[in-house]
Amino acid sequence: GQQVMQIPQYQHVQEGEDFTTYCNSSTTLSNIQWYKQRPGGHPVFLIQLVKSGEVKKQKRLTFQFGEAKKNSSLHITATQTTDVGTYFCACKAAGNKLTFGGGTRVLVKP
Amino acid sequence: DVKVTQSSRYLVKRTGEKVFLECVQDMDHENMFWYRQDPGLGLRLIYFSYDVKMKEKGDIPEGYSVSREKKERFSLILESASTNQTSMYLCASSNRGLSPNEQYFGPGTRLTVT
């Protein structure tokens, strides 16, 4: 079956620095979604990428879909304490089923 | 505002008990999902449903069953709870039609089986 790997599993970031988390699928995707889960909360949808090579920005967050539609990245610039949480990619190959990555847990050092 | 509710935030059950986890959504969504979340493993799909009385196995259905008698309600059943089913259980719903079909999650039920 489809496998989704997310790296790194943990990311300790100094406030104000940038970081990137990566998501890799074993199969070609129809689209990919990203979710954020705050500590003690539930996953909340951030964005969906559909087209090969697509890049979308949300303020300090930049999402990119790979040319082969098998990988994606999330880049956060000038990290703030509000960025704390776990970021999940969720991959859709076909149908309505999503396969989630293991998540990148982000900790911010003030 | 989309709302997905789950019957309990915390639940403690004994090994061998039958456990019911209830999920209700008020968005008239066709799709509903049950996941379990464990540290480092992300969210793993247990079962999902595209419509009333329809269900499909996800990636880890063993030891679980589901029921969807009404569109807004999706129940997860642990026929005989075991300690390895101690986990956070998340319910989600999404519409079938317009993209992006994002999933809306409930607050989760933390189940402990002793």
PDB file of C-alpha atoms in Angstrom:
ATOM      1  CA  GLY A   1       0.000   0.000   0.000  1.00  0.00           C
ATOM      2  CA  GLN A   2       0.877   3.658  -0.144  1.00  0.00           C
ATOM      3  CA  GLN A   3       3.567   4.826   2.257  1.00  0.00           C
ATOM      4  CA  VAL A   4       4.171   8.406   3.337  1.00  0.00           C
ATOM      5  CA  MET A   5       7.354   9.531   5.042  1.00  0.00           C
ATOM      6  CA  GLN A   6       7.784  12.874   6.729  1.00  0.00           C
ATOM      7  CA  ILE A   7      11.112  14.259   7.869  1.00  0.00           C
ATOM      8  CA  PRO A   8      12.276  15.374  10.283  1.00  0.00           C
ATOM      9  CA  GLN A   9      10.143  13.854  13.021  1.00  0.00           C
ATOM     10  CA  TYR A  10      11.163  16.649  15.397  1.00  0.00           C
ATOM     11  CA  GLN A  11      12.349  20.162  14.675  1.00  0.00           C
ATOM     12  CA  HIS A  12      13.753  22.468  17.354  1.00  0.00           C
ATOM     13  CA  VAL A  13      13.885  25.972  15.940  1.00  0.00           C
ATOM     14  CA  GLN A  14      15.191  29.198  17.364  1.00  0.00           C
ATOM     15  CA  GLU A  15      12.561  31.915  17.199  1.00  0.00           C
ATOM     16  CA  GLY A  16      13.152  33.989  14.088  1.00  0.00           C
ATOM     17  CA  GLU A  17      14.862  31.227  12.115  1.00  0.00           C
ATOM     18  CA  ASP A  18      13.540  29.379   9.088  1.00  0.00           C
ATOM     19  CA  PHE A  19      12.943  25.666   8.688  1.00  0.00           C
ATOM     20  CA  THR A  20      11.576  23.153   6.205  1.00  0.00           C
ATOM     21  CA  THR A  21       9.714  19.894   6.617  1.00  0.00           C
ATOM     22  CA  TYR A  22       9.503  17.322   3.846  1.00  0.00           C
ATOM     23  CA  CYS A  23       6.908  14.773   2.805  1.00  0.00           C
ATOM     24  CA  ASN A  24       7.578  11.862   0.452  1.00  0.00           C
ATOM     25  CA  SER A  25       5.071   9.419  -1.007  1.00  0.00           C
ATOM     26  CA  SER A  26       5.777   5.991  -2.457  1.00  0.00           C
ATOM     27  CA  THR A  27       3.138   6.601  -5.147  1.00  0.00           C
ATOM     28  CA  THR A  28       2.170   9.419  -7.467  1.00  0.00           C
ATOM     29  CA  LEU A  29      -0.465  11.643  -5.928  1.00  0.00           C
ATOM     30  CA  SER A  30      -3.571  13.368  -7.208  1.00  0.00           C
ATOM     31  CA  ASN A  31      -3.143  15.995  -4.520  1.00  0.00           C
ATOM     32  CA  ILE A  32      -1.593  16.624  -1.143  1.00  0.00           C
ATOM     33  CA  GLN A  33      -2.967  18.424   1.874  1.00  0.00           C
ATOM     34  CA  TRP A  34      -1.213  19.897   4.900  1.00  0.00           C
ATOM     35  CA  TYR A  35      -2.643  20.050   8.408  1.00  0.00           C
ATOM     36  CA  LYS A  36      -1.467  21.638  11.646  1.00  0.00           C
ATOM     37  CA  GLN A  37      -2.208  20.238  15.085  1.00  0.00           C
ATOM     38  CA  ARG A  38      -1.556  22.500  18.061  1.00  0.00           C
ATOM     39  CA  PRO A  39      -0.597  20.828  21.358  1.00  0.00           C
ATOM     40  CA  GLY A  40      -3.745  19.344  22.882  1.00  0.00           C
ATOM     41  CA  GLY A  41      -5.759  20.139  19.764  1.00  0.00           C
ATOM     42  CA  HIS A  42      -6.949  18.372  16.660  1.00  0.00           C
ATOM     43  CA  PRO A  43      -5.593  18.608  13.091  1.00  0.00           C
ATOM     44  CA  VAL A  44      -6.725  21.670  11.175  1.00  0.00           C
ATOM     45  CA  PHE A  45      -6.527  21.968   7.404  1.00  0.00           C
ATOM     46  CA  LEU A  46      -3.970  24.443   6.063  1.00  0.00           C
ATOM     47  CA  ILE A  47      -3.824  24.000   2.296  1.00  0.00           C
ATOM     48  CA  GLN A  48      -4.165  21.670  -0.674  1.00  0.00           C
ATOM     49  CA  LEU A  49      -1.758  21.367  -3.609  1.00  0.00           C
ATOM     50  CA  VAL A  50      -2.935  19.823  -6.863  1.00  0.00           C
ATOM     51  CA  LYS A  51      -0.679  20.762  -9.765  1.00  0.00           C
ATOM     52  CA  SER A  52       2.814  19.523 -10.466  1.00  0.00           C
ATOM     53  CA  GLY A  53       5.367  22.079  -9.228  1.00  0.00           C
ATOM     54  CA  GLU A  54       2.683  24.167  -7.549  1.00  0.00           C
ATOM     55  CA  VAL A  55       3.782  26.710  -4.945  1.00  0.00           C
ATOM     56  CA  LYS A  56       1.380  28.375  -2.521  1.00  0.00           C
ATOM     57  CA  LYS A  57       2.041  30.873   0.235  1.00  0.00           C
ATOM     58  CA  GLN A  58       0.180  31.666   3.421  1.00  0.00           C
ATOM     59  CA  LYS A  59       1.926  34.563   5.136  1.00  0.00           C
ATOM     60  CA  ARG A  60       5.187  33.035   6.407  1.00  0.00           C
ATOM     61  CA  LEU A  61       4.356  29.521   5.202  1.00  0.00           C
ATOM     62  CA  THR A  62       5.357  28.331   1.715  1.00  0.00           C
ATOM     63  CA  PHE A  63       4.054  25.017   0.397  1.00  0.00           C
ATOM     64  CA  GLN A  64       5.471  23.276  -2.649  1.00  0.00           C
ATOM     65  CA  PHE A  65       4.373  20.222  -4.626  1.00  0.00           C
ATOM     66  CA  GLY A  66       7.090  18.290  -6.429  1.00  0.00           C
ATOM     67  CA  GLU A  67       7.304  18.073 -10.201  1.00  0.00           C
ATOM     68  CA  ALA A  68       6.678  14.323 -10.091  1.00  0.00           C
ATOM     69  CA  LYS A  69       3.772  14.777  -7.640  1.00  0.00           C
ATOM     70  CA  LYS A  70       5.374  12.374  -5.171  1.00  0.00           C
ATOM     71  CA  ASN A  71       6.754  14.842  -2.654  1.00  0.00           C
ATOM     72  CA  SER A  72       6.028  18.140  -0.989  1.00  0.00           C
ATOM     73  CA  SER A  73       7.614  20.601   1.387  1.00  0.00           C
ATOM     74  CA  LEU A  74       6.513  23.180   3.907  1.00  0.00           C
ATOM     75  CA  HIS A  75       8.890  26.066   4.596  1.00  0.00           C
ATOM     76  CA  ILE A  76       8.309  28.477   7.472  1.00  0.00           C
ATOM     77  CA  THR A  77      10.233  31.728   7.603  1.00  0.00           C
ATOM     78  CA  ALA A  78      10.945  33.768  10.734  1.00  0.00           C
ATOM     79  CA  THR A  79       9.487  31.145  13.066  1.00  0.00           C
ATOM     80  CA  GLN A  80       7.262  32.434  15.867  1.00  0.00           C
ATOM     81  CA  THR A  81       6.013  30.760  19.044  1.00  0.00           C
ATOM     82  CA  THR A  82       2.594  30.517  17.403  1.00  0.00           C
ATOM     83  CA  ASP A  83       4.104  28.052  14.924  1.00  0.00           C
ATOM     84  CA  VAL A  84       4.472  25.422  17.661  1.00  0.00           C
ATOM     85  CA  GLY A  85       2.639  22.218  16.840  1.00  0.00           C
ATOM     86  CA  THR A  86       2.766  19.155  14.629  1.00  0.00           C
ATOM     87  CA  TYR A  87       2.527  19.539  10.875  1.00  0.00           C
ATOM     88  CA  PHE A  88       1.120  16.632   8.894  1.00  0.00           C
ATOM     89  CA  CYS A  89       1.061  16.034   5.192  1.00  0.00           C
ATOM     90  CA  ALA A  90      -1.880  14.000   3.926  1.00  0.00           C
ATOM     91  CA  CYS A  91      -1.616  12.326   0.554  1.00  0.00           C
ATOM     92  CA  LYS A  92      -4.398  11.437  -1.802  1.00  0.00           C
ATOM     93  CA  ALA A  93      -3.711   8.941  -4.571  1.00  0.00           C
ATOM     94  CA  ALA A  94      -7.309   8.161  -5.551  1.00  0.00           C
ATOM     95  CA  GLY A  95     -10.787   8.364  -4.064  1.00  0.00           C
ATOM     96  CA  ASN A  96     -11.524  10.164  -0.829  1.00  0.00           C
ATOM     97  CA  LYS A  97      -8.987   8.421   1.347  1.00  0.00           C
ATOM     98  CA  LEU A  98      -6.035  10.352   2.741  1.00  0.00           C
ATOM     99  CA  THR A  99      -2.806   8.749   3.938  1.00  0.00           C
ATOM    100  CA  PHE A 100      -1.137  10.849   6.616  1.00  0.00           C
ATOM    101  CA  GLY A 101       2.563  11.168   7.242  1.00  0.00           C
ATOM    102  CA  GLY A 102       3.960  10.700  10.733  1.00  0.00           C
ATOM    103  CA  GLY A 103       4.162  14.456  11.257  1.00  0.00           C
ATOM    104  CA  THR A 104       6.890  16.930  12.120  1.00  0.00           C
ATOM    105  CA  ARG A 105       6.672  18.186  15.655  1.00  0.00           C
ATOM    106  CA  VAL A 106       7.932  21.760  15.858  1.00  0.00           C
ATOM    107  CA  LEU A 107       9.280  23.239  19.072  1.00  0.00           C
ATOM    108  CA  VAL A 108      10.292  26.902  19.158  1.00  0.00           C
ATOM    109  CA  LYS A 109      13.000  28.242  21.437  1.00  0.00           C
ATOM    110  CA  PRO A 110      12.345  31.859  22.391  1.00  0.00           C
TER     111      PRO A 110
ATOM    112  CA  ASP B   1     -19.064  26.946  11.393  1.00  0.00           C
ATOM    113  CA  VAL B   2     -18.243  23.294  10.790  1.00  0.00           C
ATOM    114  CA  LYS B   3     -18.620  21.174  13.830  1.00  0.00           C
ATOM    115  CA  VAL B   4     -17.567  17.601  14.483  1.00  0.00           C
ATOM    116  CA  THR B   5     -18.269  16.358  17.975  1.00  0.00           C
ATOM    117  CA  GLN B   6     -17.200  13.199  19.732  1.00  0.00           C
ATOM    118  CA  SER B   7     -19.046  11.655  22.633  1.00  0.00           C
ATOM    119  CA  SER B   8     -16.200  11.651  25.144  1.00  0.00           C
ATOM    120  CA  ARG B   9     -12.835  13.410  25.540  1.00  0.00           C
ATOM    121  CA  TYR B  10     -11.490  10.764  27.901  1.00  0.00           C
ATOM    122  CA  LEU B  11     -12.538   7.157  28.369  1.00  0.00           C
ATOM    123  CA  VAL B  12     -11.158   4.371  30.543  1.00  0.00           C
ATOM    124  CA  LYS B  13     -12.247   0.805  29.855  1.00  0.00           C
ATOM    125  CA  ARG B  14     -11.216  -2.641  30.976  1.00  0.00           C
ATOM    126  CA  THR B  15      -9.771  -5.333  28.747  1.00  0.00           C
ATOM    127  CA  GLY B  16     -12.540  -7.314  27.077  1.00  0.00           C
ATOM    128  CA  GLU B  17     -15.197  -4.617  27.360  1.00  0.00           C
ATOM    129  CA  LYS B  18     -17.219  -3.518  24.334  1.00  0.00           C
ATOM    130  CA  VAL B  19     -16.544   0.142  23.608  1.00  0.00           C
ATOM    131  CA  PHE B  20     -18.592   2.583  21.540  1.00  0.00           C
ATOM    132  CA  LEU B  21     -17.145   5.850  20.272  1.00  0.00           C
ATOM    133  CA  GLU B  22     -19.660   8.216  18.733  1.00  0.00           C
ATOM    134  CA  CYS B  23     -19.067  10.987  16.234  1.00  0.00           C
ATOM    135  CA  VAL B  24     -21.569  13.534  14.941  1.00  0.00           C
ATOM    136  CA  GLN B  25     -21.098  16.185  12.255  1.00  0.00           C
ATOM    137  CA  ASP B  26     -23.454  19.009  11.385  1.00  0.00           C
ATOM    138  CA  MET B  27     -22.194  19.827   7.879  1.00  0.00           C
ATOM    139  CA  ASP B  28     -24.243  17.306   5.902  1.00  0.00           C
ATOM    140  CA  HIS B  29     -20.944  15.741   4.795  1.00  0.00           C
ATOM    141  CA  GLU B  30     -21.099  12.477   2.887  1.00  0.00           C
ATOM    142  CA  ASN B  31     -17.707  11.187   4.018  1.00  0.00           C
ATOM    143  CA  MET B  32     -16.765  10.271   7.554  1.00  0.00           C
ATOM    144  CA  PHE B  33     -13.564   8.750   8.901  1.00  0.00           C
ATOM    145  CA  TRP B  34     -12.135   7.186  12.024  1.00  0.00           C
ATOM    146  CA  TYR B  35      -8.409   7.467  12.768  1.00  0.00           C
ATOM    147  CA  ARG B  36      -6.200   6.548  15.635  1.00  0.00           C
ATOM    148  CA  GLN B  37      -3.241   8.716  16.507  1.00  0.00           C
ATOM    149  CA  ASP B  38      -0.132   7.375  18.195  1.00  0.00           C
ATOM    150  CA  PRO B  39       3.159   9.238  18.769  1.00  0.00           C
ATOM    151  CA  GLY B  40       5.457   9.051  15.755  1.00  0.00           C
ATOM    152  CA  LEU B  41       2.906   7.157  13.659  1.00  0.00           C
ATOM    153  CA  GLY B  42       0.731  10.044  12.590  1.00  0.00           C
ATOM    154  CA  LEU B  43      -2.912   9.370  11.893  1.00  0.00           C
ATOM    155  CA  ARG B  44      -3.807   5.876  10.738  1.00  0.00           C
ATOM    156  CA  LEU B  45      -7.139   5.240   9.070  1.00  0.00           C
ATOM    157  CA  ILE B  46      -9.303   2.588  10.716  1.00  0.00           C
ATOM    158  CA  TYR B  47     -12.549   2.769   8.725  1.00  0.00           C
ATOM    159  CA  PHE B  48     -14.345   5.252   6.537  1.00  0.00           C
ATOM    160  CA  SER B  49     -17.797   5.695   5.082  1.00  0.00           C
ATOM    161  CA  TYR B  50     -18.951   7.381   1.880  1.00  0.00           C
ATOM    162  CA  ASP B  51     -22.646   7.224   2.635  1.00  0.00           C
ATOM    163  CA  VAL B  52     -25.241   5.942   5.034  1.00  0.00           C
ATOM    164  CA  LYS B  53     -24.896   2.206   5.664  1.00  0.00           C
ATOM    165  CA  MET B  54     -21.699   2.097   3.604  1.00  0.00           C
ATOM    166  CA  LYS B  55     -18.314   1.388   5.095  1.00  0.00           C
ATOM    167  CA  GLU B  56     -14.841   0.553   3.899  1.00  0.00           C
ATOM    168  CA  LYS B  57     -11.812  -0.746   5.700  1.00  0.00           C
ATOM    169  CA  GLY B  58      -8.905   1.567   6.161  1.00  0.00           C
ATOM    170  CA  ASP B  59      -5.322   0.607   6.883  1.00  0.00           C
ATOM    171  CA  ILE B  60      -5.793  -0.877  10.374  1.00  0.00           C
ATOM    172  CA  PRO B  61      -9.364  -2.256  10.708  1.00  0.00           C
ATOM    173  CA  GLU B  62      -8.527  -5.330  12.794  1.00  0.00           C
ATOM    174  CA  GLY B  63     -10.312  -5.315  16.140  1.00  0.00           C
ATOM    175  CA  TYR B  64     -12.723  -2.555  15.114  1.00  0.00           C
ATOM    176  CA  SER B  65     -16.097  -2.240  13.440  1.00  0.00           C
ATOM    177  CA  VAL B  66     -18.232   0.743  12.483  1.00  0.00           C
ATOM    178  CA  SER B  67     -21.835   1.726  12.031  1.00  0.00           C
ATOM    179  CA  ARG B  68     -23.403   4.501  10.005  1.00  0.00           C
ATOM    180  CA  GLU B  69     -27.179   4.431  10.283  1.00  0.00           C
ATOM    181  CA  LYS B  70     -27.638   8.174   9.790  1.00  0.00           C
ATOM    182  CA  LYS B  71     -25.696  10.576   7.609  1.00  0.00           C
ATOM    183  CA  GLU B  72     -24.533  12.741  10.487  1.00  0.00           C
ATOM    184  CA  ARG B  73     -23.405   9.953  12.810  1.00  0.00           C
ATOM    185  CA  PHE B  74     -20.511   7.514  12.538  1.00  0.00           C
ATOM    186  CA  SER B  75     -19.775   5.091  15.357  1.00  0.00           C
ATOM    187  CA  LEU B  76     -16.604   3.151  16.052  1.00  0.00           C
ATOM    188  CA  ILE B  77     -16.960  -0.096  17.974  1.00  0.00           C
ATOM    189  CA  LEU B  78     -14.277  -2.036  19.762  1.00  0.00           C
ATOM    190  CA  GLU B  79     -15.854  -5.468  20.155  1.00  0.00           C
ATOM    191  CA  SER B  80     -13.450  -6.589  22.881  1.00  0.00           C
ATOM    192  CA  ALA B  81     -11.067  -3.866  23.967  1.00  0.00           C
ATOM    193  CA  SER B  82      -7.413  -4.730  24.375  1.00  0.00           C
ATOM    194  CA  THR B  83      -4.536  -2.764  25.879  1.00  0.00           C
ATOM    195  CA  ASN B  84      -2.961  -2.202  22.440  1.00  0.00           C
ATOM    196  CA  GLN B  85      -6.049  -0.195  21.518  1.00  0.00           C
ATOM    197  CA  THR B  86      -5.110   2.466  24.048  1.00  0.00           C
ATOM    198  CA  SER B  87      -4.799   5.537  21.846  1.00  0.00           C
ATOM    199  CA  MET B  88      -6.244   8.867  20.741  1.00  0.00           C
ATOM    200  CA  TYR B  89      -9.186   8.344  18.393  1.00  0.00           C
ATOM    201  CA  LEU B  90     -10.078  11.091  15.948  1.00  0.00           C
ATOM    202  CA  CYS B  91     -13.198  11.332  13.856  1.00  0.00           C
ATOM    203  CA  ALA B  92     -13.316  13.456  10.697  1.00  0.00           C
ATOM    204  CA  SER B  93     -15.773  14.375   7.977  1.00  0.00           C
ATOM    205  CA  SER B  94     -15.527  15.854   4.498  1.00  0.00           C
ATOM    206  CA  ASN B  95     -17.796  16.632   1.598  1.00  0.00           C
ATOM    207  CA  ARG B  96     -17.671  14.507  -1.514  1.00  0.00           C
ATOM    208  CA  GLY B  97     -18.103  17.220  -4.043  1.00  0.00           C
ATOM    209  CA  LEU B  98     -16.158  20.445  -4.350  1.00  0.00           C
ATOM    210  CA  SER B  99     -12.417  20.516  -3.919  1.00  0.00           C
ATOM    211  CA  PRO B 100     -10.416  20.713  -1.713  1.00  0.00           C
ATOM    212  CA  ASN B 101     -12.448  18.163   0.258  1.00  0.00           C
ATOM    213  CA  GLU B 102     -10.532  18.975   3.388  1.00  0.00           C
ATOM    214  CA  GLN B 103     -11.271  16.902   6.437  1.00  0.00           C
ATOM    215  CA  TYR B 104     -12.734  18.479   9.547  1.00  0.00           C
ATOM    216  CA  PHE B 105     -11.710  16.776  12.738  1.00  0.00           C
ATOM    217  CA  GLY B 106     -13.422  16.335  16.057  1.00  0.00           C
ATOM    218  CA  PRO B 107     -11.612  17.037  19.344  1.00  0.00           C
ATOM    219  CA  GLY B 108     -10.626  13.388  19.805  1.00  0.00           C
ATOM    220  CA  THR B 109     -11.276  10.717  22.423  1.00  0.00           C
ATOM    221  CA  ARG B 110      -8.344   9.534  24.489  1.00  0.00           C
ATOM    222  CA  LEU B 111      -9.105   5.901  25.268  1.00  0.00           C
ATOM    223  CA  THR B 112      -7.215   3.989  27.911  1.00  0.00           C
ATOM    224  CA  VAL B 113      -7.718   0.225  28.158  1.00  0.00           C
ATOM    225  CA  THR B 114      -6.514  -1.281  31.425  1.00  0.00           C
TER     226      THR B 114
END
